[in-house]
């Protein structure tokens, strides 16, 4: 069965610093996708970044990058130059080709300090 | 492009009443998911559809919950009768294909008193 683990319930980072949010996953399917979502206090779920299991390069989207270590089954999100608006819950998620289900981790609450 | 549209945004109802939540997925998307989010349990998958067919409803809490997708552009999640423990934010999300990202609606905040 698919499983996503996010071991950091909460994180603090100083404005303009970089921060890494951890995510590990478990699946027996060789083909899968990994995703990160942001949920600000307003409640909407915002898709940030995607990494395919066969992608050779780490995904990047603006200030977001995904540190993909396939052998370790980890897919950490790196946010560079943190901004106050980055304060939110961040969810790691996975989808494999077998179930096509979409499994979310418990989330990490990031607080950016001025 | 219009995103996933959910209605209503907020619903307050009394215990025992029927509640119907509605969702319009992004045009052309062939997967539709219903999630429930609470502080205690996080994001729980209730059910998902592929090409209007329910694929996995193992997350539906009990017989009080039912979901339908009569066509590619509309889905409903019904709770009858509602109970206070059903209070949560209910999200609908859609995707194109079985490997891509989900696109979420803004959610329906349900309060059952």
PDB file of C-alpha atoms in Angstrom:
ATOM      1  CA  UNK A   1       0.000   0.000   0.000  1.00  0.00           C
ATOM      2  CA  UNK A   2       1.111   3.535  -0.652  1.00  0.00           C
ATOM      3  CA  UNK A   3       2.221   5.637   2.281  1.00  0.00           C
ATOM      4  CA  UNK A   4       3.547   9.162   2.738  1.00  0.00           C
ATOM      5  CA  UNK A   5       5.460  10.263   5.840  1.00  0.00           C
ATOM      6  CA  UNK A   6       6.147  13.842   6.844  1.00  0.00           C
ATOM      7  CA  UNK A   7       8.024  13.805  10.117  1.00  0.00           C
ATOM      8  CA  UNK A   8       8.007  17.563  10.788  1.00  0.00           C
ATOM      9  CA  UNK A   9       4.659  18.700  12.184  1.00  0.00           C
ATOM     10  CA  UNK A  10       5.923  22.275  12.304  1.00  0.00           C
ATOM     11  CA  UNK A  11       8.882  24.265  11.011  1.00  0.00           C
ATOM     12  CA  UNK A  12      10.118  27.794  11.490  1.00  0.00           C
ATOM     13  CA  UNK A  13      12.309  29.699   9.068  1.00  0.00           C
ATOM     14  CA  UNK A  14      13.611  33.236   8.963  1.00  0.00           C
ATOM     15  CA  UNK A  15      12.445  35.376   6.086  1.00  0.00           C
ATOM     16  CA  UNK A  16      14.808  35.191   3.074  1.00  0.00           C
ATOM     17  CA  UNK A  17      16.356  31.931   4.284  1.00  0.00           C
ATOM     18  CA  UNK A  18      15.933  28.565   2.546  1.00  0.00           C
ATOM     19  CA  UNK A  19      13.978  25.742   4.164  1.00  0.00           C
ATOM     20  CA  UNK A  20      13.630  22.022   3.460  1.00  0.00           C
ATOM     21  CA  UNK A  21      10.440  20.139   4.195  1.00  0.00           C
ATOM     22  CA  UNK A  22      10.893  16.389   4.457  1.00  0.00           C
ATOM     23  CA  UNK A  23       8.837  13.717   2.755  1.00  0.00           C
ATOM     24  CA  UNK A  24       9.385   9.989   2.465  1.00  0.00           C
ATOM     25  CA  UNK A  25       7.172   7.599   0.603  1.00  0.00           C
ATOM     26  CA  UNK A  26       6.581   3.927   0.156  1.00  0.00           C
ATOM     27  CA  UNK A  27       5.311   2.152  -2.922  1.00  0.00           C
ATOM     28  CA  UNK A  28       6.072  -1.021  -4.824  1.00  0.00           C
ATOM     29  CA  UNK A  29       5.047   0.494  -8.152  1.00  0.00           C
ATOM     30  CA  UNK A  30       8.028   1.541 -10.328  1.00  0.00           C
ATOM     31  CA  UNK A  31       5.927   4.253 -11.971  1.00  0.00           C
ATOM     32  CA  UNK A  32       4.627   7.016  -9.717  1.00  0.00           C
ATOM     33  CA  UNK A  33       4.348  10.726  -9.301  1.00  0.00           C
ATOM     34  CA  UNK A  34       5.213  12.857  -6.298  1.00  0.00           C
ATOM     35  CA  UNK A  35       3.543  16.171  -5.573  1.00  0.00           C
ATOM     36  CA  UNK A  36       3.655  19.035  -3.132  1.00  0.00           C
ATOM     37  CA  UNK A  37       0.683  21.197  -2.223  1.00  0.00           C
ATOM     38  CA  UNK A  38       0.420  24.379  -0.204  1.00  0.00           C
ATOM     39  CA  UNK A  39      -2.601  25.160   1.944  1.00  0.00           C
ATOM     40  CA  UNK A  40      -2.609  28.707   3.328  1.00  0.00           C
ATOM     41  CA  UNK A  41      -4.869  29.744   6.170  1.00  0.00           C
ATOM     42  CA  UNK A  42      -7.562  30.646   3.638  1.00  0.00           C
ATOM     43  CA  UNK A  43      -7.959  26.924   3.000  1.00  0.00           C
ATOM     44  CA  UNK A  44      -7.431  26.364  -0.691  1.00  0.00           C
ATOM     45  CA  UNK A  45      -5.114  23.601  -1.907  1.00  0.00           C
ATOM     46  CA  UNK A  46      -2.484  24.936  -4.267  1.00  0.00           C
ATOM     47  CA  UNK A  47      -0.427  22.597  -6.438  1.00  0.00           C
ATOM     48  CA  UNK A  48       3.263  23.550  -6.280  1.00  0.00           C
ATOM     49  CA  UNK A  49       5.474  20.992  -7.970  1.00  0.00           C
ATOM     50  CA  UNK A  50       5.557  17.520  -9.529  1.00  0.00           C
ATOM     51  CA  UNK A  51       8.266  14.876  -9.855  1.00  0.00           C
ATOM     52  CA  UNK A  52       7.858  11.725 -11.928  1.00  0.00           C
ATOM     53  CA  UNK A  53       9.606   8.580 -10.815  1.00  0.00           C
ATOM     54  CA  UNK A  54      11.450   8.299 -14.130  1.00  0.00           C
ATOM     55  CA  UNK A  55      12.507  11.926 -14.273  1.00  0.00           C
ATOM     56  CA  UNK A  56      16.281  12.246 -14.292  1.00  0.00           C
ATOM     57  CA  UNK A  57      16.377  15.828 -13.117  1.00  0.00           C
ATOM     58  CA  UNK A  58      14.986  17.276  -9.916  1.00  0.00           C
ATOM     59  CA  UNK A  59      11.885  19.338 -10.567  1.00  0.00           C
ATOM     60  CA  UNK A  60      12.000  23.097 -10.074  1.00  0.00           C
ATOM     61  CA  UNK A  61       9.276  25.737 -10.169  1.00  0.00           C
ATOM     62  CA  UNK A  62      10.461  29.219  -9.342  1.00  0.00           C
ATOM     63  CA  UNK A  63      11.543  29.250  -5.693  1.00  0.00           C
ATOM     64  CA  UNK A  64      10.415  25.649  -5.222  1.00  0.00           C
ATOM     65  CA  UNK A  65      12.584  22.664  -5.957  1.00  0.00           C
ATOM     66  CA  UNK A  66      12.119  19.013  -5.203  1.00  0.00           C
ATOM     67  CA  UNK A  67      15.101  17.071  -3.911  1.00  0.00           C
ATOM     68  CA  UNK A  68      14.293  13.619  -5.277  1.00  0.00           C
ATOM     69  CA  UNK A  69      16.344  10.709  -3.925  1.00  0.00           C
ATOM     70  CA  UNK A  70      14.795   7.627  -5.419  1.00  0.00           C
ATOM     71  CA  UNK A  71      16.886   5.038  -3.605  1.00  0.00           C
ATOM     72  CA  UNK A  72      16.006   6.627  -0.288  1.00  0.00           C
ATOM     73  CA  UNK A  73      12.393   7.107  -1.331  1.00  0.00           C
ATOM     74  CA  UNK A  74      12.482  10.715  -0.342  1.00  0.00           C
ATOM     75  CA  UNK A  75      11.050  13.779  -2.065  1.00  0.00           C
ATOM     76  CA  UNK A  76      11.925  16.818   0.012  1.00  0.00           C
ATOM     77  CA  UNK A  77      10.624  20.255  -0.888  1.00  0.00           C
ATOM     78  CA  UNK A  78      13.123  23.097  -0.826  1.00  0.00           C
ATOM     79  CA  UNK A  79      11.837  26.655  -0.684  1.00  0.00           C
ATOM     80  CA  UNK A  80      14.491  29.243  -1.361  1.00  0.00           C
ATOM     81  CA  UNK A  81      14.389  32.841  -0.141  1.00  0.00           C
ATOM     82  CA  UNK A  82      11.374  32.331   2.115  1.00  0.00           C
ATOM     83  CA  UNK A  83       8.700  34.982   2.151  1.00  0.00           C
ATOM     84  CA  UNK A  84       6.076  35.765   4.759  1.00  0.00           C
ATOM     85  CA  UNK A  85       3.446  34.529   2.308  1.00  0.00           C
ATOM     86  CA  UNK A  86       5.006  31.075   2.384  1.00  0.00           C
ATOM     87  CA  UNK A  87       3.567  30.505   5.857  1.00  0.00           C
ATOM     88  CA  UNK A  88       1.120  27.650   5.317  1.00  0.00           C
ATOM     89  CA  UNK A  89       0.578  23.914   5.600  1.00  0.00           C
ATOM     90  CA  UNK A  90       2.512  21.891   3.072  1.00  0.00           C
ATOM     91  CA  UNK A  91       1.405  18.447   1.972  1.00  0.00           C
ATOM     92  CA  UNK A  92       3.443  15.835   0.174  1.00  0.00           C
ATOM     93  CA  UNK A  93       1.434  13.423  -1.969  1.00  0.00           C
ATOM     94  CA  UNK A  94       1.951  10.448  -4.221  1.00  0.00           C
ATOM     95  CA  UNK A  95       0.108   8.807  -7.046  1.00  0.00           C
ATOM     96  CA  UNK A  96       1.134   5.515  -8.569  1.00  0.00           C
ATOM     97  CA  UNK A  97       0.011   3.969 -11.804  1.00  0.00           C
ATOM     98  CA  UNK A  98      -1.330   0.874 -10.087  1.00  0.00           C
ATOM     99  CA  UNK A  99      -4.048   2.370  -7.951  1.00  0.00           C
ATOM    100  CA  UNK A 100      -4.160   5.794  -9.486  1.00  0.00           C
ATOM    101  CA  UNK A 101      -5.179   6.811  -6.014  1.00  0.00           C
ATOM    102  CA  UNK A 102      -3.774  10.022  -4.591  1.00  0.00           C
ATOM    103  CA  UNK A 103      -2.318   9.664  -1.094  1.00  0.00           C
ATOM    104  CA  UNK A 104      -1.435  12.631   1.095  1.00  0.00           C
ATOM    105  CA  UNK A 105       0.942  12.915   4.014  1.00  0.00           C
ATOM    106  CA  UNK A 106      -0.106  14.525   7.311  1.00  0.00           C
ATOM    107  CA  UNK A 107       1.443  17.859   6.382  1.00  0.00           C
ATOM    108  CA  UNK A 108       4.035  20.265   7.785  1.00  0.00           C
ATOM    109  CA  UNK A 109       3.075  23.680   9.065  1.00  0.00           C
ATOM    110  CA  UNK A 110       5.673  26.225   7.993  1.00  0.00           C
ATOM    111  CA  UNK A 111       5.935  29.561   9.731  1.00  0.00           C
ATOM    112  CA  UNK A 112       8.114  32.254   8.192  1.00  0.00           C
ATOM    113  CA  UNK A 113       9.438  34.750  10.735  1.00  0.00           C
ATOM    114  CA  UNK A 114      10.103  38.392   9.860  1.00  0.00           C
TER     115      UNK A 114
ATOM    116  CA  UNK B   1      -9.743  28.576 -17.601  1.00  0.00           C
ATOM    117  CA  UNK B   2     -12.322  27.765 -14.965  1.00  0.00           C
ATOM    118  CA  UNK B   3     -11.008  25.584 -12.189  1.00  0.00           C
ATOM    119  CA  UNK B   4     -12.896  23.021 -10.159  1.00  0.00           C
ATOM    120  CA  UNK B   5     -16.087  24.586  -8.892  1.00  0.00           C
ATOM    121  CA  UNK B   6     -17.692  23.501  -5.654  1.00  0.00           C
ATOM    122  CA  UNK B   7     -20.943  24.631  -4.116  1.00  0.00           C
ATOM    123  CA  UNK B   8     -21.944  25.710  -1.623  1.00  0.00           C
ATOM    124  CA  UNK B   9     -18.854  27.269  -0.016  1.00  0.00           C
ATOM    125  CA  UNK B  10     -20.409  27.013   3.414  1.00  0.00           C
ATOM    126  CA  UNK B  11     -23.231  24.851   4.689  1.00  0.00           C
ATOM    127  CA  UNK B  12     -24.711  24.915   8.157  1.00  0.00           C
ATOM    128  CA  UNK B  13     -27.355  22.344   8.905  1.00  0.00           C
ATOM    129  CA  UNK B  14     -28.987  20.572  11.805  1.00  0.00           C
ATOM    130  CA  UNK B  15     -28.341  17.007  12.728  1.00  0.00           C
ATOM    131  CA  UNK B  16     -30.553  14.643  10.810  1.00  0.00           C
ATOM    132  CA  UNK B  17     -30.894  16.820   7.736  1.00  0.00           C
ATOM    133  CA  UNK B  18     -29.800  15.800   4.269  1.00  0.00           C
ATOM    134  CA  UNK B  19     -26.794  17.607   2.836  1.00  0.00           C
ATOM    135  CA  UNK B  20     -25.778  17.671  -0.825  1.00  0.00           C
ATOM    136  CA  UNK B  21     -22.405  18.963  -1.935  1.00  0.00           C
ATOM    137  CA  UNK B  22     -21.778  19.681  -5.591  1.00  0.00           C
ATOM    138  CA  UNK B  23     -18.745  19.681  -7.821  1.00  0.00           C
ATOM    139  CA  UNK B  24     -17.997  20.637 -11.405  1.00  0.00           C
ATOM    140  CA  UNK B  25     -14.588  19.323 -12.491  1.00  0.00           C
ATOM    141  CA  UNK B  26     -12.311  20.979 -14.998  1.00  0.00           C
ATOM    142  CA  UNK B  27     -13.578  20.325 -18.513  1.00  0.00           C
ATOM    143  CA  UNK B  28     -11.880  17.320 -20.069  1.00  0.00           C
ATOM    144  CA  UNK B  29     -10.614  15.860 -16.818  1.00  0.00           C
ATOM    145  CA  UNK B  30     -11.393  12.181 -16.457  1.00  0.00           C
ATOM    146  CA  UNK B  31     -10.689  11.654 -12.762  1.00  0.00           C
ATOM    147  CA  UNK B  32     -12.682  13.128  -9.900  1.00  0.00           C
ATOM    148  CA  UNK B  33     -11.895  12.781  -6.213  1.00  0.00           C
ATOM    149  CA  UNK B  34     -13.791  13.667  -3.049  1.00  0.00           C
ATOM    150  CA  UNK B  35     -11.753  14.342   0.115  1.00  0.00           C
ATOM    151  CA  UNK B  36     -12.688  15.302   3.645  1.00  0.00           C
ATOM    152  CA  UNK B  37     -10.350  17.370   5.821  1.00  0.00           C
ATOM    153  CA  UNK B  38     -10.462  17.659   9.588  1.00  0.00           C
ATOM    154  CA  UNK B  39      -7.892  18.685  12.162  1.00  0.00           C
ATOM    155  CA  UNK B  40      -7.927  15.247  13.719  1.00  0.00           C
ATOM    156  CA  UNK B  41      -7.720  13.064  10.622  1.00  0.00           C
ATOM    157  CA  UNK B  42      -6.174  15.335   8.003  1.00  0.00           C
ATOM    158  CA  UNK B  43      -7.076  14.751   4.356  1.00  0.00           C
ATOM    159  CA  UNK B  44      -9.092  11.587   3.881  1.00  0.00           C
ATOM    160  CA  UNK B  45     -10.013  10.203   0.490  1.00  0.00           C
ATOM    161  CA  UNK B  46     -13.693   9.368   0.387  1.00  0.00           C
ATOM    162  CA  UNK B  47     -14.199   8.185  -3.181  1.00  0.00           C
ATOM    163  CA  UNK B  48     -12.827   8.668  -6.662  1.00  0.00           C
ATOM    164  CA  UNK B  49     -14.241   8.265 -10.147  1.00  0.00           C
ATOM    165  CA  UNK B  50     -12.665   7.552 -13.503  1.00  0.00           C
ATOM    166  CA  UNK B  51     -14.766   8.391 -16.548  1.00  0.00           C
ATOM    167  CA  UNK B  52     -17.795   8.824 -14.275  1.00  0.00           C
ATOM    168  CA  UNK B  53     -17.402   5.319 -12.799  1.00  0.00           C
ATOM    169  CA  UNK B  54     -16.668   4.939  -9.061  1.00  0.00           C
ATOM    170  CA  UNK B  55     -13.341   3.156  -8.724  1.00  0.00           C
ATOM    171  CA  UNK B  56     -12.691   3.147  -4.997  1.00  0.00           C
ATOM    172  CA  UNK B  57     -15.252   4.084  -2.370  1.00  0.00           C
ATOM    173  CA  UNK B  58     -13.545   2.352   0.526  1.00  0.00           C
ATOM    174  CA  UNK B  59     -13.073   5.702   2.238  1.00  0.00           C
ATOM    175  CA  UNK B  60     -16.760   6.476   2.451  1.00  0.00           C
ATOM    176  CA  UNK B  61     -17.423   6.420   6.195  1.00  0.00           C
ATOM    177  CA  UNK B  62     -20.744   4.616   6.217  1.00  0.00           C
ATOM    178  CA  UNK B  63     -24.005   4.165   4.419  1.00  0.00           C
ATOM    179  CA  UNK B  64     -25.032   7.699   5.245  1.00  0.00           C
ATOM    180  CA  UNK B  65     -22.602   8.895   2.600  1.00  0.00           C
ATOM    181  CA  UNK B  66     -23.206   8.469  -1.113  1.00  0.00           C
ATOM    182  CA  UNK B  67     -21.597   9.962  -4.203  1.00  0.00           C
ATOM    183  CA  UNK B  68     -22.680  10.082  -7.813  1.00  0.00           C
ATOM    184  CA  UNK B  69     -21.246  11.287 -11.073  1.00  0.00           C
ATOM    185  CA  UNK B  70     -24.068  11.263 -13.611  1.00  0.00           C
ATOM    186  CA  UNK B  71     -21.926  12.870 -16.296  1.00  0.00           C
ATOM    187  CA  UNK B  72     -18.421  14.124 -16.924  1.00  0.00           C
ATOM    188  CA  UNK B  73     -19.170  17.631 -15.701  1.00  0.00           C
ATOM    189  CA  UNK B  74     -20.982  17.058 -12.422  1.00  0.00           C
ATOM    190  CA  UNK B  75     -20.704  15.110  -9.206  1.00  0.00           C
ATOM    191  CA  UNK B  76     -22.529  15.145  -5.895  1.00  0.00           C
ATOM    192  CA  UNK B  77     -21.690  13.963  -2.411  1.00  0.00           C
ATOM    193  CA  UNK B  78     -24.733  13.383  -0.245  1.00  0.00           C
ATOM    194  CA  UNK B  79     -24.943  12.834   3.494  1.00  0.00           C
ATOM    195  CA  UNK B  80     -28.235  11.570   4.837  1.00  0.00           C
ATOM    196  CA  UNK B  81     -28.824  11.894   7.725  1.00  0.00           C
ATOM    197  CA  UNK B  82     -26.068  14.281   8.738  1.00  0.00           C
ATOM    198  CA  UNK B  83     -24.385  14.111  12.143  1.00  0.00           C
ATOM    199  CA  UNK B  84     -22.188  16.609  14.045  1.00  0.00           C
ATOM    200  CA  UNK B  85     -19.118  14.406  13.434  1.00  0.00           C
ATOM    201  CA  UNK B  86     -19.536  15.016   9.707  1.00  0.00           C
ATOM    202  CA  UNK B  87     -18.473  18.634  10.238  1.00  0.00           C
ATOM    203  CA  UNK B  88     -15.407  19.153   8.057  1.00  0.00           C
ATOM    204  CA  UNK B  89     -14.171  20.763   4.874  1.00  0.00           C
ATOM    205  CA  UNK B  90     -15.043  18.669   1.848  1.00  0.00           C
ATOM    206  CA  UNK B  91     -12.857  19.042  -1.212  1.00  0.00           C
ATOM    207  CA  UNK B  92     -13.494  17.963  -4.752  1.00  0.00           C
ATOM    208  CA  UNK B  93     -10.525  17.597  -7.100  1.00  0.00           C
ATOM    209  CA  UNK B  94     -10.046  16.520 -10.686  1.00  0.00           C
ATOM    210  CA  UNK B  95      -7.184  15.423 -12.893  1.00  0.00           C
ATOM    211  CA  UNK B  96      -6.414  14.597 -16.473  1.00  0.00           C
ATOM    212  CA  UNK B  97      -5.141  11.062 -16.650  1.00  0.00           C
ATOM    213  CA  UNK B  98      -4.056   8.737 -13.874  1.00  0.00           C
ATOM    214  CA  UNK B  99      -0.617  10.113 -13.082  1.00  0.00           C
ATOM    215  CA  UNK B 100      -0.898  13.908 -13.106  1.00  0.00           C
ATOM    216  CA  UNK B 101      -1.632  16.416 -10.350  1.00  0.00           C
ATOM    217  CA  UNK B 102      -5.011  16.973  -8.766  1.00  0.00           C
ATOM    218  CA  UNK B 103      -6.626  20.354  -9.146  1.00  0.00           C
ATOM    219  CA  UNK B 104      -8.732  21.233  -6.141  1.00  0.00           C
ATOM    220  CA  UNK B 105     -11.880  23.226  -5.711  1.00  0.00           C
ATOM    221  CA  UNK B 106     -12.104  25.745  -2.900  1.00  0.00           C
ATOM    222  CA  UNK B 107     -13.927  23.275  -0.678  1.00  0.00           C
ATOM    223  CA  UNK B 108     -17.231  23.255   1.155  1.00  0.00           C
ATOM    224  CA  UNK B 109     -17.114  23.928   4.874  1.00  0.00           C
ATOM    225  CA  UNK B 110     -19.867  21.840   6.444  1.00  0.00           C
ATOM    226  CA  UNK B 111     -21.073  22.469   9.968  1.00  0.00           C
ATOM    227  CA  UNK B 112     -23.652  20.114  11.445  1.00  0.00           C
ATOM    228  CA  UNK B 113     -25.177  21.328  14.706  1.00  0.00           C
TER     229      UNK B 113
END
